[in-house]
mmCIF file of C-alpha atoms in Angstrom:
data_model
loop_
_atom_site.group_PDB
_atom_site.id
_atom_site.type_symbol
_atom_site.label_atom_id
_atom_site.label_comp_id
_atom_site.label_asym_id
_atom_site.label_seq_id
_atom_site.Cartn_x
_atom_site.Cartn_y
_atom_site.Cartn_z
ATOM 1 C CA MET A 1 10.464 5.652 12.379
ATOM 2 C CA ILE A 2 7.475 6.908 14.312
ATOM 3 C CA LYS A 3 8.232 9.250 17.209
ATOM 4 C CA GLY A 4 11.866 8.157 17.099
ATOM 5 C CA LYS A 5 11.054 4.435 17.312
ATOM 6 C CA PRO A 6 11.631 1.873 14.530
ATOM 7 C CA ALA A 7 8.014 0.902 13.902
ATOM 8 C CA CYS A 8 8.351 -1.456 10.933
ATOM 9 C CA TYR A 9 10.977 -3.501 9.164
ATOM 10 C CA PHE A 10 11.625 -5.318 5.897
ATOM 11 C CA ARG A 11 13.458 -8.614 5.574
ATOM 12 C CA ARG A 12 14.286 -10.522 2.378
ATOM 13 C CA PRO A 13 17.179 -12.822 1.423
ATOM 14 C CA ILE A 14 19.990 -10.986 -0.325
ATOM 15 C CA THR A 15 19.753 -13.503 -3.175
ATOM 16 C CA ASP A 16 16.432 -11.873 -4.182
ATOM 17 C CA PHE A 17 18.429 -8.841 -5.357
ATOM 18 C CA CYS A 18 21.110 -10.369 -7.608
ATOM 19 C CA GLU A 19 19.499 -9.381 -10.935
ATOM 20 C CA PRO A 20 21.658 -6.699 -12.661
ATOM 21 C CA ASN A 21 18.643 -5.049 -14.362
ATOM 22 C CA PRO A 22 15.959 -5.205 -11.679
ATOM 23 C CA LYS A 23 12.409 -3.929 -12.019
ATOM 24 C CA TRP A 24 10.760 -1.710 -9.472
ATOM 25 C CA GLN A 25 9.175 -3.932 -6.863
ATOM 26 C CA TRP A 26 6.646 -3.129 -4.176
ATOM 27 C CA PHE A 27 7.199 -4.659 -0.767
ATOM 28 C CA GLU A 28 5.187 -4.590 2.417
ATOM 29 C CA PHE A 29 6.741 -3.530 5.705
ATOM 30 C CA THR A 30 6.254 -5.800 8.712
ATOM 31 C CA ALA A 31 4.983 -4.165 11.879
ATOM 32 C CA ASP A 32 7.531 -4.555 14.689
ATOM 33 C CA LYS A 33 5.425 -6.059 17.465
ATOM 34 C CA ALA A 34 8.266 -5.711 19.995
ATOM 35 C CA VAL A 35 8.125 -1.915 19.669
ATOM 36 C CA GLY A 36 4.322 -1.821 19.482
ATOM 37 C CA VAL A 37 3.987 1.515 17.664
ATOM 38 C CA VAL A 38 2.093 0.045 14.690
ATOM 39 C CA ASP A 39 -0.618 -2.128 16.200
ATOM 40 C CA GLU A 40 -2.013 -3.805 13.067
ATOM 41 C CA GLN A 41 -0.056 -5.314 10.177
ATOM 42 C CA TRP A 42 -2.152 -3.678 7.456
ATOM 43 C CA LYS A 43 -1.097 -0.243 8.783
ATOM 44 C CA ALA A 44 2.641 -0.946 8.324
ATOM 45 C CA GLY A 45 2.732 0.334 4.730
ATOM 46 C CA PHE A 46 4.496 -0.357 1.442
ATOM 47 C CA PHE A 47 7.611 0.875 -0.324
ATOM 48 C CA ALA A 48 9.083 0.556 -3.802
ATOM 49 C CA ILE A 49 12.681 -0.309 -4.445
ATOM 50 C CA ARG A 50 14.974 -1.263 -7.285
ATOM 51 C CA LEU A 51 18.009 -2.927 -5.743
ATOM 52 C CA TYR A 52 20.988 -4.807 -7.139
ATOM 53 C CA VAL A 53 23.485 -6.446 -4.795
ATOM 54 C CA ARG A 54 26.715 -7.904 -6.125
ATOM 55 C CA SER A 55 30.127 -9.005 -4.941
ATOM 56 C CA VAL A 56 32.846 -6.635 -6.093
ATOM 57 C CA THR A 57 35.423 -9.206 -4.993
ATOM 58 C CA LYS A 58 33.978 -11.935 -7.226
ATOM 59 C CA GLU A 59 32.553 -9.892 -10.104
ATOM 60 C CA GLY A 60 34.730 -6.788 -10.229
ATOM 61 C CA ALA A 61 33.654 -3.157 -10.359
ATOM 62 C CA PHE A 62 30.137 -2.417 -11.585
ATOM 63 C CA VAL A 63 29.904 -0.837 -15.037
ATOM 64 C CA LYS A 64 26.354 0.073 -15.903
ATOM 65 C CA PRO A 65 25.273 -0.975 -19.403
ATOM 66 C CA ARG A 66 23.882 1.732 -21.671
ATOM 67 C CA ASP A 67 20.372 0.278 -21.907
ATOM 68 C CA SER A 68 20.091 -0.685 -18.278
ATOM 69 C CA VAL A 69 17.560 0.561 -15.780
ATOM 70 C CA TRP A 70 20.402 2.386 -14.038
ATOM 71 C CA SER A 71 20.944 4.737 -16.985
ATOM 72 C CA LYS A 72 17.439 6.204 -16.589
ATOM 73 C CA GLY A 73 18.247 7.971 -13.340
ATOM 74 C CA PHE A 74 15.712 8.965 -10.747
ATOM 75 C CA GLU A 75 12.881 11.374 -10.996
ATOM 76 C CA LYS A 76 13.056 14.332 -8.647
ATOM 77 C CA ARG A 77 9.340 14.978 -8.586
ATOM 78 C CA ASN A 78 6.533 12.463 -8.566
ATOM 79 C CA ARG A 79 3.532 12.709 -10.838
ATOM 80 C CA GLY A 80 0.058 12.227 -9.570
ATOM 81 C CA HIS A 81 -2.463 9.905 -11.151
ATOM 82 C CA LEU A 82 -6.172 10.270 -10.606
ATOM 83 C CA ILE A 83 -7.740 7.031 -9.398
ATOM 84 C CA ARG A 84 -11.499 6.657 -9.706
ATOM 85 C CA CYS A 85 -12.865 3.909 -7.529
ATOM 86 C CA ALA A 86 -16.482 2.910 -8.111
ATOM 87 C CA ILE A 87 -17.824 1.109 -5.059
ATOM 88 C CA TYR A 88 -21.100 -0.658 -5.747
ATOM 89 C CA GLN A 89 -21.936 -3.202 -3.082
ATOM 90 C CA CYS A 90 -20.730 -5.892 -0.683
ATOM 91 C CA ALA A 91 -22.388 -9.264 -0.245
ATOM 92 C CA LEU A 92 -22.638 -11.713 2.625
ATOM 93 C CA LEU A 93 -20.495 -9.785 5.095
ATOM 94 C CA PRO A 94 -20.066 -11.558 8.414
ATOM 95 C CA PRO A 95 -22.220 -10.186 11.235
ATOM 96 C CA ALA A 96 -20.309 -7.820 13.507
ATOM 97 C CA ASP A 97 -23.108 -6.700 15.818
ATOM 98 C CA SER A 98 -24.978 -8.673 18.476
ATOM 99 C CA ASN A 99 -28.199 -8.536 16.423
ATOM 100 C CA GLY A 100 -26.608 -10.549 13.571
ATOM 101 C CA SER A 101 -26.107 -7.634 11.169
ATOM 102 C CA SER A 102 -23.398 -5.025 10.543
ATOM 103 C CA ASP A 103 -23.116 -1.280 9.958
ATOM 104 C CA PRO A 104 -20.439 -1.412 7.247
ATOM 105 C CA TYR A 105 -18.541 1.248 5.369
ATOM 106 C CA VAL A 106 -15.661 0.980 2.884
ATOM 107 C CA GLU A 107 -12.453 2.955 3.401
ATOM 108 C CA ILE A 108 -9.720 3.403 0.780
ATOM 109 C CA TRP A 109 -6.323 3.094 2.412
ATOM 110 C CA GLN A 110 -3.458 5.349 1.339
ATOM 111 C CA PRO A 111 -0.246 5.759 3.329
ATOM 112 C CA GLU A 112 -0.153 9.031 5.268
ATOM 113 C CA LYS A 113 -3.019 10.621 3.352
ATOM 114 C CA SER A 114 -6.694 11.198 3.790
ATOM 115 C CA ARG A 115 -8.731 8.038 3.534
ATOM 116 C CA PRO A 116 -11.869 8.467 1.432
ATOM 117 C CA ARG A 117 -14.780 6.383 2.678
ATOM 118 C CA THR A 118 -18.351 5.560 1.794
ATOM 119 C CA ALA A 119 -21.381 6.367 3.842
ATOM 120 C CA THR A 120 -22.274 3.842 6.546
ATOM 121 C CA SER A 121 -25.046 1.386 5.638
ATOM 122 C CA CYS A 122 -26.961 0.553 8.813
ATOM 123 C CA ASP A 123 -28.151 -2.910 9.888
ATOM 124 C CA THR A 124 -27.208 -4.881 6.781
ATOM 125 C CA ASN A 125 -24.749 -7.572 5.729
ATOM 126 C CA ASN A 126 -25.342 -6.771 2.030
ATOM 127 C CA PRO A 127 -24.755 -3.010 1.720
ATOM 128 C CA ILE A 128 -25.330 -1.133 -1.534
ATOM 129 C CA TYR A 129 -23.266 2.042 -2.009
ATOM 130 C CA TYR A 130 -23.076 3.157 -5.660
ATOM 131 C CA GLU A 131 -20.456 5.750 -4.757
ATOM 132 C CA LEU A 132 -17.569 7.072 -6.816
ATOM 133 C CA LYS A 133 -14.423 8.083 -4.925
ATOM 134 C CA GLU A 134 -11.571 9.968 -6.575
ATOM 135 C CA PHE A 135 -8.083 10.420 -5.180
ATOM 136 C CA TYR A 136 -4.552 10.999 -6.415
ATOM 137 C CA VAL A 137 -1.625 8.643 -6.038
ATOM 138 C CA GLU A 138 1.958 9.530 -6.812
ATOM 139 C CA LYS A 139 4.430 7.250 -8.522
ATOM 140 C CA PRO A 140 7.874 7.815 -10.032
ATOM 141 C CA ARG A 141 7.867 8.445 -13.780
ATOM 142 C CA ASN A 142 10.079 5.472 -14.610
ATOM 143 C CA VAL A 143 7.804 2.984 -12.775
ATOM 144 C CA PRO A 144 5.138 1.391 -14.995
ATOM 145 C CA LEU A 145 1.578 1.818 -13.754
ATOM 146 C CA GLU A 146 1.306 -1.964 -13.354
ATOM 147 C CA GLU A 147 4.010 -1.754 -10.678
ATOM 148 C CA ALA A 148 2.363 1.074 -8.746
ATOM 149 C CA PRO A 149 1.283 0.438 -5.161
ATOM 150 C CA PRO A 150 -1.990 -1.414 -4.697
ATOM 151 C CA VAL A 151 -5.282 0.278 -3.913
ATOM 152 C CA ILE A 152 -6.517 -1.246 -0.673
ATOM 153 C CA LEU A 153 -10.189 -1.223 0.248
ATOM 154 C CA ASN A 154 -10.979 -1.988 3.890
ATOM 155 C CA ILE A 155 -14.465 -2.778 5.120
ATOM 156 C CA PHE A 156 -15.238 -1.691 8.665
ATOM 157 C CA ASP A 157 -18.246 -2.029 10.930
ATOM 158 C CA THR A 158 -19.282 1.173 12.692
ATOM 159 C CA ASP A 159 -19.660 0.941 16.447
ATOM 160 C CA GLU A 160 -21.465 3.804 18.148
ATOM 161 C CA GLY A 161 -20.628 3.080 21.796
ATOM 162 C CA VAL A 162 -18.354 5.330 23.853
ATOM 163 C CA PHE A 163 -15.850 2.527 24.472
ATOM 164 C CA ASP A 164 -16.232 0.835 21.074
ATOM 165 C CA SER A 165 -14.001 1.257 18.058
ATOM 166 C CA ASP A 166 -14.833 0.346 14.486
ATOM 167 C CA ASP A 167 -14.320 -3.347 13.721
ATOM 168 C CA TYR A 168 -12.194 -4.495 10.799
#
């Protein structure tokens, strides 16, 4: 919900959640275009869930096995992990300016957090950065690092005009 409006949604068939010992899975929200609060799909965000759906009528009451994922419980506090992202260069970027070049920069996307970015390289389609960006991500303790949310790097073109916005 953004400003009281449902901005994004998630839809999957219920049959995707019939495994009694599910792993944490990361899913992407879909921007609700009818509401129009989130204007671009990549801004909708991600969430992690471990879900098991079953029919009590057909299968009886659920009794969690001792070694199941359900016996581990949930962590009350997340731990942060330092991510170091070395950004070296981009090659053959499409031209975004009328002169056939671009003014690109790389931004690291994180939901609802600051977004570290590189310096802007002017008038080039093959920028060289050699920058190291560090940031923390949080993940629950019982989620393996391989199942943590992805690190998303976006490349934008800087536009300097009063009525221009940066191109994606």
